[in-house]
Amino acid sequence: MPGDKFEKETLFGDVVAWRPLTWGAATLVGGIIIMVIYLFQRKEIFVANN
């Protein structure tokens, strides 16, 4: 069958072989984490400068 020669995908397996849905999910989760960190840091900087 087509695709049998490829390994099953694991969560952090071979990143090069990630499917587009996996890349999208990783980008979304990573972006949310980075945004939360940024917002907390921005608040601390804003409070420190006032």
Short mmCIF file of C-alpha atoms in Angstrom, two decimals:
data_model
loop_
_atom_site.label_atom_id
_atom_site.label_comp_id
_atom_site.label_asym_id
_atom_site.label_seq_id
_atom_site.Cartn_x
_atom_site.Cartn_y
_atom_site.Cartn_z
CA MET A 1 0.00 0.00 0.00
CA PRO A 2 1.17 3.55 -0.57
CA GLY A 3 2.77 5.09 2.49
CA ASP A 4 3.68 1.77 4.11
CA LYS A 5 7.38 2.55 3.74
CA PHE A 6 7.04 5.54 6.11
CA GLU A 7 7.17 5.14 9.88
CA LYS A 8 4.30 5.98 12.16
CA GLU A 9 4.50 9.53 13.46
CA THR A 10 5.27 10.13 17.13
CA LEU A 11 4.74 13.34 19.08
CA PHE A 12 8.34 14.59 18.78
CA GLY A 13 9.66 11.96 16.40
CA ASP A 14 11.44 12.84 13.19
CA VAL A 15 10.43 16.50 12.82
CA VAL A 16 11.20 16.44 9.09
CA ALA A 17 8.49 13.82 8.59
CA TRP A 18 5.75 15.70 10.51
CA ARG A 19 2.47 16.03 8.69
CA PRO A 20 1.01 19.49 8.00
CA LEU A 21 -1.61 19.01 10.72
CA THR A 22 1.13 18.25 13.26
CA TRP A 23 3.11 21.32 12.19
CA GLY A 24 -0.03 23.45 12.47
CA ALA A 25 -0.84 22.14 15.95
CA ALA A 26 2.76 22.63 17.14
CA THR A 27 2.83 26.16 15.74
CA LEU A 28 -0.51 27.03 17.36
CA VAL A 29 0.47 25.68 20.78
CA GLY A 30 3.93 27.23 20.60
CA GLY A 31 2.49 30.57 19.52
CA ILE A 32 0.02 30.61 22.39
CA ILE A 33 2.77 29.81 24.91
CA ILE A 34 5.03 32.53 23.50
CA MET A 35 2.16 35.05 23.50
CA VAL A 36 1.35 34.35 27.17
CA ILE A 37 5.00 34.76 28.15
CA TYR A 38 5.22 37.98 26.14
CA LEU A 39 2.09 39.45 27.71
CA PHE A 40 3.31 38.74 31.25
CA GLN A 41 6.74 40.21 30.48
CA ARG A 42 5.18 43.28 28.86
CA LYS A 43 3.05 43.89 31.94
CA GLU A 44 6.11 43.70 34.23
CA ILE A 45 8.04 46.14 32.04
CA PHE A 46 5.06 48.53 31.89
CA VAL A 47 4.64 48.50 35.69
CA ALA A 48 8.39 48.95 36.25
CA ASN A 49 8.50 52.05 34.02
CA ASN A 50 5.62 53.85 35.73
#
